[in-house]
mmCIF file of C-alpha atoms and ligand atoms in Angstrom:
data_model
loop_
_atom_site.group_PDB
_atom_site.id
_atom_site.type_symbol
_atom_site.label_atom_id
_atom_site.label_comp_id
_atom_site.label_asym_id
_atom_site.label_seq_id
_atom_site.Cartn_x
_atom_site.Cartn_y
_atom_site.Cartn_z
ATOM 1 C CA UNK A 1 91.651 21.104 34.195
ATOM 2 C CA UNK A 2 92.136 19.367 31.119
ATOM 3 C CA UNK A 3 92.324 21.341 27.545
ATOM 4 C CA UNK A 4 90.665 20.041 24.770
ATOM 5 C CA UNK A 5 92.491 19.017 21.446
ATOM 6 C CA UNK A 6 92.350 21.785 18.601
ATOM 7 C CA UNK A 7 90.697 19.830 16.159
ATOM 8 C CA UNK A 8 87.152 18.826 16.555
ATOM 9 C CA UNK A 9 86.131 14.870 17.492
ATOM 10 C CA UNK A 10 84.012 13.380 14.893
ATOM 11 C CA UNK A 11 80.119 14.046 16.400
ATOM 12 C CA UNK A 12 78.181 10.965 18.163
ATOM 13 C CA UNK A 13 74.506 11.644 18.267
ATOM 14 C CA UNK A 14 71.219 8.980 18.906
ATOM 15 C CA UNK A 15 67.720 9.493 17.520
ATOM 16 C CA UNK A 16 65.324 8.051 19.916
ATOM 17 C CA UNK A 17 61.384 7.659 19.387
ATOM 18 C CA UNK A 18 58.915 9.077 21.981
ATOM 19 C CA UNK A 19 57.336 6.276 23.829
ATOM 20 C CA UNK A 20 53.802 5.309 23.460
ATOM 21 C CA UNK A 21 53.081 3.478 26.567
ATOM 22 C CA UNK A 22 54.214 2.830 30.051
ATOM 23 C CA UNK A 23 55.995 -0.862 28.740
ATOM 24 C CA UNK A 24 57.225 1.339 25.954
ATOM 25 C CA UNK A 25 58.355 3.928 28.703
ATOM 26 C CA UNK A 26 60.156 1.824 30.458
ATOM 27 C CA UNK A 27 62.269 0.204 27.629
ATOM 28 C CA UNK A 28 63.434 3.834 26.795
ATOM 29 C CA UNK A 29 64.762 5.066 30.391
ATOM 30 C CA UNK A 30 67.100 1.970 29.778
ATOM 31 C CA UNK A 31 67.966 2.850 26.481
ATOM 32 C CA UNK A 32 68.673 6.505 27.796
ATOM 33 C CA UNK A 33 70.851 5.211 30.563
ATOM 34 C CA UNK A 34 72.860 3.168 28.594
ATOM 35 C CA UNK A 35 72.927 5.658 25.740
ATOM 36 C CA UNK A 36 74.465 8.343 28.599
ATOM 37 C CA UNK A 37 77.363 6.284 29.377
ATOM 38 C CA UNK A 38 78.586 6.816 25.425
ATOM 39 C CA UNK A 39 79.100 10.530 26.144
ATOM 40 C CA UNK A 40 76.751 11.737 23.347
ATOM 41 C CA UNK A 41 77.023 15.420 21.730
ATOM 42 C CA UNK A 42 72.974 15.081 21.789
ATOM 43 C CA UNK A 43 70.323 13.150 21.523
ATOM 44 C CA UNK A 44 67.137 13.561 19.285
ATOM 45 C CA UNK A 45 63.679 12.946 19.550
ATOM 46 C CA UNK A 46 61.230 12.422 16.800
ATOM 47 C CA UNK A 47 58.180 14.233 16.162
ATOM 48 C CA UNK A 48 54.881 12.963 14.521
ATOM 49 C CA UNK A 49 51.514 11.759 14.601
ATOM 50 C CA UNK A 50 48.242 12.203 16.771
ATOM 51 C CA UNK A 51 48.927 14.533 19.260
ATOM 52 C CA UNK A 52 49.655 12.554 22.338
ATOM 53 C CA UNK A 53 52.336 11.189 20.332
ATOM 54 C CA UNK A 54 53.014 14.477 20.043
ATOM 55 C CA UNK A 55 52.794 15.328 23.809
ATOM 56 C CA UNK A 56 54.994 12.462 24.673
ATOM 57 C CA UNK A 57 57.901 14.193 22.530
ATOM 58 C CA UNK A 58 57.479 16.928 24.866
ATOM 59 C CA UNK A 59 57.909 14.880 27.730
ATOM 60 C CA UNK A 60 60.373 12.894 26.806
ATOM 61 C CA UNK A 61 62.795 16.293 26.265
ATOM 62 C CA UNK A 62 61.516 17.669 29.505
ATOM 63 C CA UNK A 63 63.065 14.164 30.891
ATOM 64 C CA UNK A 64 66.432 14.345 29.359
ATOM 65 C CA UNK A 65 66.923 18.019 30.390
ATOM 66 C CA UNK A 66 65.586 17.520 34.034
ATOM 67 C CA UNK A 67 67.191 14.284 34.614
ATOM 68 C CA UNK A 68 69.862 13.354 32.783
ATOM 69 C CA UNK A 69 73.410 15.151 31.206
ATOM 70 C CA UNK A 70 71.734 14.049 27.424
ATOM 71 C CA UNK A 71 71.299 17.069 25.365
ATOM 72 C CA UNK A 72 68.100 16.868 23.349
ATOM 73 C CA UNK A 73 67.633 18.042 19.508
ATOM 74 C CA UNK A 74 64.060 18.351 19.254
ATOM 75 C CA UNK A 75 62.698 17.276 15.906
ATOM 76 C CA UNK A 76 59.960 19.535 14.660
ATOM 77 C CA UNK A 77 57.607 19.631 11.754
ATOM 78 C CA UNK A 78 55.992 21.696 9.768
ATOM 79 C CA UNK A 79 53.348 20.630 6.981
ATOM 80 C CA UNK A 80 49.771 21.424 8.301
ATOM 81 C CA UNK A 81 50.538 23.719 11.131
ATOM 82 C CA UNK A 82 50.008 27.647 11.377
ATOM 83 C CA UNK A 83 52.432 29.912 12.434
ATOM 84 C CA UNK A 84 51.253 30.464 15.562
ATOM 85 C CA UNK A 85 51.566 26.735 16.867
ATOM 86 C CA UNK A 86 54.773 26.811 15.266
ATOM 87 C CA UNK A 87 56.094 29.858 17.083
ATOM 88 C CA UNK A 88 54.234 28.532 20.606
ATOM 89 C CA UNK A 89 56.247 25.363 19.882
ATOM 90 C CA UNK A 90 59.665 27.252 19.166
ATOM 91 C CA UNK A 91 59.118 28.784 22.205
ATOM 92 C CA UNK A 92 58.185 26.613 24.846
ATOM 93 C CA UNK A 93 61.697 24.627 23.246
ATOM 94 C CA UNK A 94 63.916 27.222 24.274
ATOM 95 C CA UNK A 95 61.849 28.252 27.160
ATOM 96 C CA UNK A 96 62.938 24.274 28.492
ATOM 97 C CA UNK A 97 66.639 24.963 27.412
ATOM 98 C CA UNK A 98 66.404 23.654 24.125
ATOM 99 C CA UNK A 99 68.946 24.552 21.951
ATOM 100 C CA UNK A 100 68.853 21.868 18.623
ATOM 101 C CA UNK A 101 66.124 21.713 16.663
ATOM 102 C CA UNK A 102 66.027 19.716 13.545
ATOM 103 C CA UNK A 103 63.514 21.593 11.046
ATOM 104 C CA UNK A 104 61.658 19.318 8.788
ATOM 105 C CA UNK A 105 58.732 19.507 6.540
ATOM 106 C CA UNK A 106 57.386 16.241 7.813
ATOM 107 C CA UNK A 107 55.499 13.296 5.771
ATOM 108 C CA UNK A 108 52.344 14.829 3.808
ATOM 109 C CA UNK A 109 49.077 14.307 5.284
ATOM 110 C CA UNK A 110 47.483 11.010 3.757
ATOM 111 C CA UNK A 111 44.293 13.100 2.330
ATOM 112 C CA UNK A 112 45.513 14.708 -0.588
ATOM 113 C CA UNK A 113 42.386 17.396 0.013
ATOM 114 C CA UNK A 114 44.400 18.295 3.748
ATOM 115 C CA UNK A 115 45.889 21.204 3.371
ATOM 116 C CA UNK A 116 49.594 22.063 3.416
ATOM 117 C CA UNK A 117 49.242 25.295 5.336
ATOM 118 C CA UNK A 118 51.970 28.006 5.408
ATOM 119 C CA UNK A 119 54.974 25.763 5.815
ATOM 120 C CA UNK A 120 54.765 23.612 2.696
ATOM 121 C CA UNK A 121 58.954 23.083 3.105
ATOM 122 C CA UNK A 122 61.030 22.596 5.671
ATOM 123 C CA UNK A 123 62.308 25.848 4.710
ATOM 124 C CA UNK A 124 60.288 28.177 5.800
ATOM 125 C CA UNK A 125 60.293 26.441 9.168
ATOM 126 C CA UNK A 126 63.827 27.479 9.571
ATOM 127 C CA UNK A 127 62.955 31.043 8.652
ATOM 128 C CA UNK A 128 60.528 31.078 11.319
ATOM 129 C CA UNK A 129 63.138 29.570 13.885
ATOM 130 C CA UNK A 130 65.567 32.247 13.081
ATOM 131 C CA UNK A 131 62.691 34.528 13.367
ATOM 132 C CA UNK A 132 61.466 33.520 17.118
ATOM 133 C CA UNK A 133 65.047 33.118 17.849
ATOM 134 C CA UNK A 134 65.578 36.367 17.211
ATOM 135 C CA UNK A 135 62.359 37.651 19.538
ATOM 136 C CA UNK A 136 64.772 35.457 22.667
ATOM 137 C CA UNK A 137 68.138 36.631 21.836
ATOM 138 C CA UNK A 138 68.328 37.810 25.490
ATOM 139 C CA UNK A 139 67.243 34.069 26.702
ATOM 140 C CA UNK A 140 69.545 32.843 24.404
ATOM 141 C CA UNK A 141 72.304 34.923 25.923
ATOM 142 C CA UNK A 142 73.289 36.552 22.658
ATOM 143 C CA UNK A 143 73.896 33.027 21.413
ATOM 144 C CA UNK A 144 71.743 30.662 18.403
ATOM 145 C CA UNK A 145 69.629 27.590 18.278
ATOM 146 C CA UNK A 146 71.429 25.161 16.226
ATOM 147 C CA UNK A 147 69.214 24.398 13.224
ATOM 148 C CA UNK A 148 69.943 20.800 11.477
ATOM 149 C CA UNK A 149 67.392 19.784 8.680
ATOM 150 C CA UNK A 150 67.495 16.303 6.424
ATOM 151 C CA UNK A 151 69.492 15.408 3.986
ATOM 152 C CA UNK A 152 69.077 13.054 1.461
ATOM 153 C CA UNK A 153 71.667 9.967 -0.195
ATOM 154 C CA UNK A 154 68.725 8.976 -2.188
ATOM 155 C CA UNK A 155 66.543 10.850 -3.792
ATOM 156 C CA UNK A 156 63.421 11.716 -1.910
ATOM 157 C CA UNK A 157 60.581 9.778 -2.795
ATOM 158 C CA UNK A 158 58.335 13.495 -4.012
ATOM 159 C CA UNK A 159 61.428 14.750 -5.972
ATOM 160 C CA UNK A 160 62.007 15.147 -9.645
ATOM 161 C CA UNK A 161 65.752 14.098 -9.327
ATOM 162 C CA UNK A 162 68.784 13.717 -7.202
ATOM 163 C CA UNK A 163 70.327 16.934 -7.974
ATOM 164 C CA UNK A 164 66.786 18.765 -6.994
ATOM 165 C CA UNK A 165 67.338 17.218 -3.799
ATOM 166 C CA UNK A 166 70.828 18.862 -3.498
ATOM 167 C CA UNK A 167 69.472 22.030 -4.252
ATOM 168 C CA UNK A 168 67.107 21.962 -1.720
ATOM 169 C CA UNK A 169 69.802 21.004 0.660
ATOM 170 C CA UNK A 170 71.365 24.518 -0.320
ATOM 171 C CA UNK A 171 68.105 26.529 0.120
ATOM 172 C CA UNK A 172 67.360 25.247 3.374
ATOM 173 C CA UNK A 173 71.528 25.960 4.206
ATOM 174 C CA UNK A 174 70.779 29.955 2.590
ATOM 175 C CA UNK A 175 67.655 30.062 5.157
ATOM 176 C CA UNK A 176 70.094 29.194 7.977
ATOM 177 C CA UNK A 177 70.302 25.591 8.638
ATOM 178 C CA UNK A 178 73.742 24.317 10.348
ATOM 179 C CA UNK A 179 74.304 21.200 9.441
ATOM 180 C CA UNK A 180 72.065 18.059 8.085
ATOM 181 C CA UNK A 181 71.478 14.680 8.666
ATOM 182 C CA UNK A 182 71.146 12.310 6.073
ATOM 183 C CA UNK A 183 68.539 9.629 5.604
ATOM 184 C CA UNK A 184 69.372 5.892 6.153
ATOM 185 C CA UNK A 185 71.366 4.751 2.835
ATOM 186 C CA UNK A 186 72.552 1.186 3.112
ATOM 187 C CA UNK A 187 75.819 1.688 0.289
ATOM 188 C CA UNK A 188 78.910 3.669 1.389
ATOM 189 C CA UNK A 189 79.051 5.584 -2.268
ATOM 190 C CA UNK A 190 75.400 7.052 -1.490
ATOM 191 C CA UNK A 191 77.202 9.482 0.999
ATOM 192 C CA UNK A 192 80.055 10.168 -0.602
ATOM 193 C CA UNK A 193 78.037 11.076 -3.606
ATOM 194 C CA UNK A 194 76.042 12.911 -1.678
ATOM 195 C CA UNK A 195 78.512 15.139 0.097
ATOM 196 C CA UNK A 196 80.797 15.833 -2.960
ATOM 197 C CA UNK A 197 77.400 16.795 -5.096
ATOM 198 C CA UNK A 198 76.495 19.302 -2.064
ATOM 199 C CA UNK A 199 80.010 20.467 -2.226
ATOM 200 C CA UNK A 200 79.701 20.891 -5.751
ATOM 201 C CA UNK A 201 76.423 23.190 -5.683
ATOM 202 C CA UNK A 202 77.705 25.233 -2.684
ATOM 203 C CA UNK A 203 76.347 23.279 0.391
ATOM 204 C CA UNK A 204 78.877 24.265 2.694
ATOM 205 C CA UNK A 205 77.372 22.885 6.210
ATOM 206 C CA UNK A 206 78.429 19.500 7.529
ATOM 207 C CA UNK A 207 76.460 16.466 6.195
ATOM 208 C CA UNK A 208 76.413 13.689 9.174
ATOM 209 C CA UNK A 209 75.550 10.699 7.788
ATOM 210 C CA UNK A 210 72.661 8.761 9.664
ATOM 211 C CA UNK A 211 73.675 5.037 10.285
ATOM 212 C CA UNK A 212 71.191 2.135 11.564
ATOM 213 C CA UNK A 213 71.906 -0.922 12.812
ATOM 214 C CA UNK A 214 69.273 -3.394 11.665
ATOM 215 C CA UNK A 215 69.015 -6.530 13.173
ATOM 216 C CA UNK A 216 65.600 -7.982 11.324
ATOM 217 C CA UNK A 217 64.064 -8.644 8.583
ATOM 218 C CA UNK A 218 60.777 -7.056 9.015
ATOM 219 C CA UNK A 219 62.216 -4.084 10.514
ATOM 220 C CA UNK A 220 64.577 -3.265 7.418
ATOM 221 C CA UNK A 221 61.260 -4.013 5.428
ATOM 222 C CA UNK A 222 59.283 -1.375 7.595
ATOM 223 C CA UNK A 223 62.388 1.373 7.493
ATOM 224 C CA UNK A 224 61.755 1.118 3.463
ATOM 225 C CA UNK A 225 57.932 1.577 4.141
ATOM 226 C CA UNK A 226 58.515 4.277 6.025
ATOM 227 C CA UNK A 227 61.404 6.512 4.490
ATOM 228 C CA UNK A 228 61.138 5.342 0.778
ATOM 229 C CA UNK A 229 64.661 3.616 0.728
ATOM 230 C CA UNK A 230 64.715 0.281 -0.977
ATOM 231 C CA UNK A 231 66.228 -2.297 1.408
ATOM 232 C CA UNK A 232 69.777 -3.281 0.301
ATOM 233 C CA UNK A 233 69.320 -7.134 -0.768
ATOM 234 C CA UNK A 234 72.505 -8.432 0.784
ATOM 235 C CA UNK A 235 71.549 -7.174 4.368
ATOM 236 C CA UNK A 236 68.061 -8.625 3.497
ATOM 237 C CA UNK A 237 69.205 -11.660 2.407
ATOM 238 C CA UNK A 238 71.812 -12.279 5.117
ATOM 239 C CA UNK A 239 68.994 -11.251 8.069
ATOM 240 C CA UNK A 240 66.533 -13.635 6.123
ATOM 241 C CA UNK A 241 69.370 -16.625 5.665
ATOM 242 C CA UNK A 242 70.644 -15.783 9.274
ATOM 243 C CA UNK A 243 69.544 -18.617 12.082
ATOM 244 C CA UNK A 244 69.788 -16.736 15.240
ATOM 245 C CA UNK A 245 69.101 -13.623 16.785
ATOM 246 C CA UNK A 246 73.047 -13.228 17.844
ATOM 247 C CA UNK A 247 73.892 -13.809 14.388
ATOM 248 C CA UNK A 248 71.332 -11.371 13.245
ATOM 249 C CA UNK A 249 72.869 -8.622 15.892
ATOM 250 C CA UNK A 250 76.660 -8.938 14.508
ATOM 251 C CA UNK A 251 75.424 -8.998 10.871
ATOM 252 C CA UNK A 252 73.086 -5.164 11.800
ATOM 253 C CA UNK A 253 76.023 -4.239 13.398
ATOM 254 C CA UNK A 254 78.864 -5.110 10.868
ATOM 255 C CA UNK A 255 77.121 -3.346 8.286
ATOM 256 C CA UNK A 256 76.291 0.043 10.264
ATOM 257 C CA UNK A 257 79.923 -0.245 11.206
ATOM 258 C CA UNK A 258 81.139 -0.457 7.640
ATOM 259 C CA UNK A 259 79.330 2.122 6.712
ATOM 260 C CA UNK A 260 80.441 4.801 9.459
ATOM 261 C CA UNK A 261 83.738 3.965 8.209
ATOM 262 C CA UNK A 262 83.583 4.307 5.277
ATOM 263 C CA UNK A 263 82.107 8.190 5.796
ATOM 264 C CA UNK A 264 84.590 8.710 8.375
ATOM 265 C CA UNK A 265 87.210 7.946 5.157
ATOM 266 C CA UNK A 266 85.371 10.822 3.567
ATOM 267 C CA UNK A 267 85.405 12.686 6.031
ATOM 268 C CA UNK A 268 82.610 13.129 7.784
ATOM 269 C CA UNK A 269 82.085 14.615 10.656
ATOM 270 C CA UNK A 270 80.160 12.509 12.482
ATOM 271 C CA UNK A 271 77.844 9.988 13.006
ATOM 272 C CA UNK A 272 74.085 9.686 13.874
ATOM 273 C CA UNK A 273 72.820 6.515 14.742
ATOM 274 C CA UNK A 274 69.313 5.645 14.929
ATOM 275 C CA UNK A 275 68.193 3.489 17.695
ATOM 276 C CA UNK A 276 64.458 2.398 17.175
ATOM 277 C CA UNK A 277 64.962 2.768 21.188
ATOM 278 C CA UNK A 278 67.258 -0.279 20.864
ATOM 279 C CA UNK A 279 70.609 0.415 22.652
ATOM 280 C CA UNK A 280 72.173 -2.827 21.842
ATOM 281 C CA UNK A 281 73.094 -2.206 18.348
ATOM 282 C CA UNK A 282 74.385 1.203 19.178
ATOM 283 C CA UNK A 283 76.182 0.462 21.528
ATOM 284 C CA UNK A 284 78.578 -2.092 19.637
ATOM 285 C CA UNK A 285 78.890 0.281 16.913
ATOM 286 C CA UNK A 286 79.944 3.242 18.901
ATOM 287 C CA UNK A 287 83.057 0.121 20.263
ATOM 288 C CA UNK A 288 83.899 -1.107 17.709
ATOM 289 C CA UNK A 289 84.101 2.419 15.525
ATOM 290 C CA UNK A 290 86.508 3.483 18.887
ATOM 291 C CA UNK A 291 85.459 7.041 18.403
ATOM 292 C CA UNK A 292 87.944 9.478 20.518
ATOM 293 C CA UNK A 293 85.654 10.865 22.746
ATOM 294 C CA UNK A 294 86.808 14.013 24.316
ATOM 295 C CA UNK A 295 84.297 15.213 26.579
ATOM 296 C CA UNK A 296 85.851 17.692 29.407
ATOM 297 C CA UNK A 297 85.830 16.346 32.837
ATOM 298 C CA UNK A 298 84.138 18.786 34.603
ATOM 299 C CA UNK A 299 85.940 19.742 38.072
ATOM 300 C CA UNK A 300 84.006 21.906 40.683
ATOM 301 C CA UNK A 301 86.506 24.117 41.493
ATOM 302 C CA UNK A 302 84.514 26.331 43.502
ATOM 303 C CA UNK A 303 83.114 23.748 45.697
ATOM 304 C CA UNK A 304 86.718 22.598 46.058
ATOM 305 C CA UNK A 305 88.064 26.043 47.073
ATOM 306 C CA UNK A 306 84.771 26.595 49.457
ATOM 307 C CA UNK A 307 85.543 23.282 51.314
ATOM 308 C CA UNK A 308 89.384 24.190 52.096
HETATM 309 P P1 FAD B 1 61.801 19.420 2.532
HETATM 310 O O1 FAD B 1 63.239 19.767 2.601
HETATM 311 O O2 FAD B 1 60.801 20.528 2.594
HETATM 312 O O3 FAD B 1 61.561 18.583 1.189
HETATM 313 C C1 FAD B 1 60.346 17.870 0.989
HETATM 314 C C2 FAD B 1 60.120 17.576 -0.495
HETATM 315 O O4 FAD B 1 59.796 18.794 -1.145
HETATM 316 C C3 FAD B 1 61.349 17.028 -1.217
HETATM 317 O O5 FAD B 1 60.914 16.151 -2.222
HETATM 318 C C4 FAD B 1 61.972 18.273 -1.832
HETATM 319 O O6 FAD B 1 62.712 17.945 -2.979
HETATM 320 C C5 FAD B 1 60.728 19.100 -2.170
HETATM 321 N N1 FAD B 1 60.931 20.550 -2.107
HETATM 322 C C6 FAD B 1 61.517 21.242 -1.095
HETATM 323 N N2 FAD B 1 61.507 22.564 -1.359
HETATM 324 C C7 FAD B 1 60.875 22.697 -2.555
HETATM 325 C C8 FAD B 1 60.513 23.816 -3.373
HETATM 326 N N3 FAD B 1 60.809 25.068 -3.006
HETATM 327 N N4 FAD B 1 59.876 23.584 -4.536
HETATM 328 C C9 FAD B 1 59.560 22.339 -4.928
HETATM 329 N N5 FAD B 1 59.870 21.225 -4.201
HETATM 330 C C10 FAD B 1 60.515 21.413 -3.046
HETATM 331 N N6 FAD B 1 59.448 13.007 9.821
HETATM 332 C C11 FAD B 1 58.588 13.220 10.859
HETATM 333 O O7 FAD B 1 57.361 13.307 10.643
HETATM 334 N N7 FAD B 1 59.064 13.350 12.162
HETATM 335 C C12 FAD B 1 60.383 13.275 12.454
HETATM 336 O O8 FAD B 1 60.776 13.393 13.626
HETATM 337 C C13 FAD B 1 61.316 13.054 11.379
HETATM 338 N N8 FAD B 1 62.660 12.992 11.603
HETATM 339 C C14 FAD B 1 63.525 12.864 10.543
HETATM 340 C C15 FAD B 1 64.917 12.886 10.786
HETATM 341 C C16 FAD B 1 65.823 12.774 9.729
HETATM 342 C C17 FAD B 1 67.296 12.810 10.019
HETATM 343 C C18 FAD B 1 65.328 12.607 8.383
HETATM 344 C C19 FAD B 1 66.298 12.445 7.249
HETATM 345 C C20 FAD B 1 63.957 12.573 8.141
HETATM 346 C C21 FAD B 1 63.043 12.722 9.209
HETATM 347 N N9 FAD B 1 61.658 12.735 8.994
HETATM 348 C C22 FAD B 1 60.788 12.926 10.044
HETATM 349 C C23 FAD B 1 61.117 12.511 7.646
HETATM 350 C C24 FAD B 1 60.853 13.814 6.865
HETATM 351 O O9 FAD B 1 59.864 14.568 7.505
HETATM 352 C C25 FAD B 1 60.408 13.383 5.466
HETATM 353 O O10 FAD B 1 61.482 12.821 4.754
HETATM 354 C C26 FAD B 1 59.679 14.423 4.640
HETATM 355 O O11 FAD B 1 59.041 13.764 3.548
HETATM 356 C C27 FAD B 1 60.577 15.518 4.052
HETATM 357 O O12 FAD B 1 61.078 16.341 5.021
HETATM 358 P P2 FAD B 1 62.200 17.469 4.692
HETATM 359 O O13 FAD B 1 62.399 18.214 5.920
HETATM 360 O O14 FAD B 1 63.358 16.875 4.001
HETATM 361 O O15 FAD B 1 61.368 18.367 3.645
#
């Protein structure tokens, strides 16, 4: 039996998107598979839209619990929904051996006349996680769900300022978050400014910063779309200037590399890549970042002793 070292590896975690379609489908078992040989603390899934996008977030954590060693963080959300989906969700998580769940508001219906429902912020979706978690302590084996929530480099695209943002980090930390994620920020000082303004207010969970390697044009442009962050113009220009899709690769790469670095040189305690269900890019960042990976090698010493 090997013993692990006393101080903790940095974390290595992949966010990968529920698949839509049986092409999809397939695409994402290989991602998985390759994604399994890094040795990953866990691996999250996304959560949003029409309901059989919905559904397929559930079966794609059913999948990585019944056949594979990945250990899924199941993204939730919260805008919209009553408590009692909420709690039926919470539940059926831990009923399949959940034990991550990253608590988010989610993006605001597109109708401004929607309504918000109960769960207007992210949170009161971790109060209500600590609540049902409660109700299962004897499932849980007297132990917790770990409860991540978003963080934000830049300011969030509904918020007054920067330093509302870091206060909201805190309140969600008071309501019993564990640790956060940060959006995708494409400069190194975003994080760093980030984590020693958290520090500064209080925040004392650890802020993994959330690293992407892009490797087009269109999809940087459809990342900003999506979360709010302007693209970087260097990476857009060198993507756009770029003449092949192998140059393209090493340019994503070098710059998701760069900037795990330079967070690991402030410390941080991890890193959380996100995939777009694209192994490729990961999987030369995770090399050529060399992370020490310190996984126990599991031996069955009972089978051993039973076969002598
Ligand atoms: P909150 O922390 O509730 O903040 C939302 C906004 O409300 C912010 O502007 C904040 O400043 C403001 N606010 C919060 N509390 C208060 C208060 N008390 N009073 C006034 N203003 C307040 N979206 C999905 O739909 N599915 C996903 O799977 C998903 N995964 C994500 C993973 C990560 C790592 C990240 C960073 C984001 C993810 N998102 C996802 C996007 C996220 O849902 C959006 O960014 C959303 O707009 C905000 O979510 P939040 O949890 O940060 O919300």
């Amino acid at each position: 039996m090997s013993i692990a070292p006393t101080t903790a590896p940095p974390s290595l975690s992949y966010e990968l998107y529920p698949p839509v379609n049986r092409d999809a489908s397939e695409g994402v078992f290989n991602t998985i598979a390759a994604l399994e040989s890094t040795d990953p603390d866990y691996v999250s899934v996304t959560y949003s839209g029409s309901p059989a996008r919905r559904n397929a977030s559930l079966e794609l954590i059913e999948h990585l619990i019944q056949n594979t060693r990945l250990r899924p963080l199941a993204h939730l959300t919260c805008v919209g929904e009553s408590r009692e989906s909420l709690q039926n969700l919470i539940r059926h998580f831990i009923s399949l051996g959940v034990r991550g769940v990253l608590a988010l508001r989610g993006d605001l219906p597109t109708n401004p006349n929607e309504r918000r429902g109960e769960f207007p912020f992210a949170r009161y979706l971790i109060e209500l996680i600590r609540e049902v978690e409660a109700d299962h302590s004897a499932a849980l084996a007297g132990g917790r769900l770990g409860v991540g929530v978003a963080a934000y480099p830049i300011q969030h695209p509904e918020s007054p300022s920067f330093e509302h943002d870091v206060e909201v980090l805190l309140a969600k930390e008071r309501s019993g978050a564990n640790y956060a994620i940060t959006q995708v920020y494409f400069q190194p000082e975003e994080y760093t400014n980030l984590v020693e303004s958290s520090r500064r207010a209080g925040v004392t969970i650890p802020v993994v910063p959330g690293v992407i390697p892009l490797n087009s044009l269109p999809r940087l442009n459809r990342l900003a779309k999506m979360t709010g962050v302007a693209p970087d113009p260097i990476l857009a220009h060198a993507l756009e200037t770029a003449s092949t899709e192998a140059e393209r690769h090493r340019i994503g790469v070098a710059a998701a590399v760069n900037l795990a670095r330079r967070a690991f040189d402030d410390g941080a305690p991890g890193v959380h890549l996100y995939t777009f269900n694209d192994h490729r890019g990961s999987l030369d960042v995770i090399e050529q970042l060399e992370l020490p990976r310190t996984r126990a090698t599991l031996t069955n010493a009972w089978a051993t002793r039973a076969a002598v």
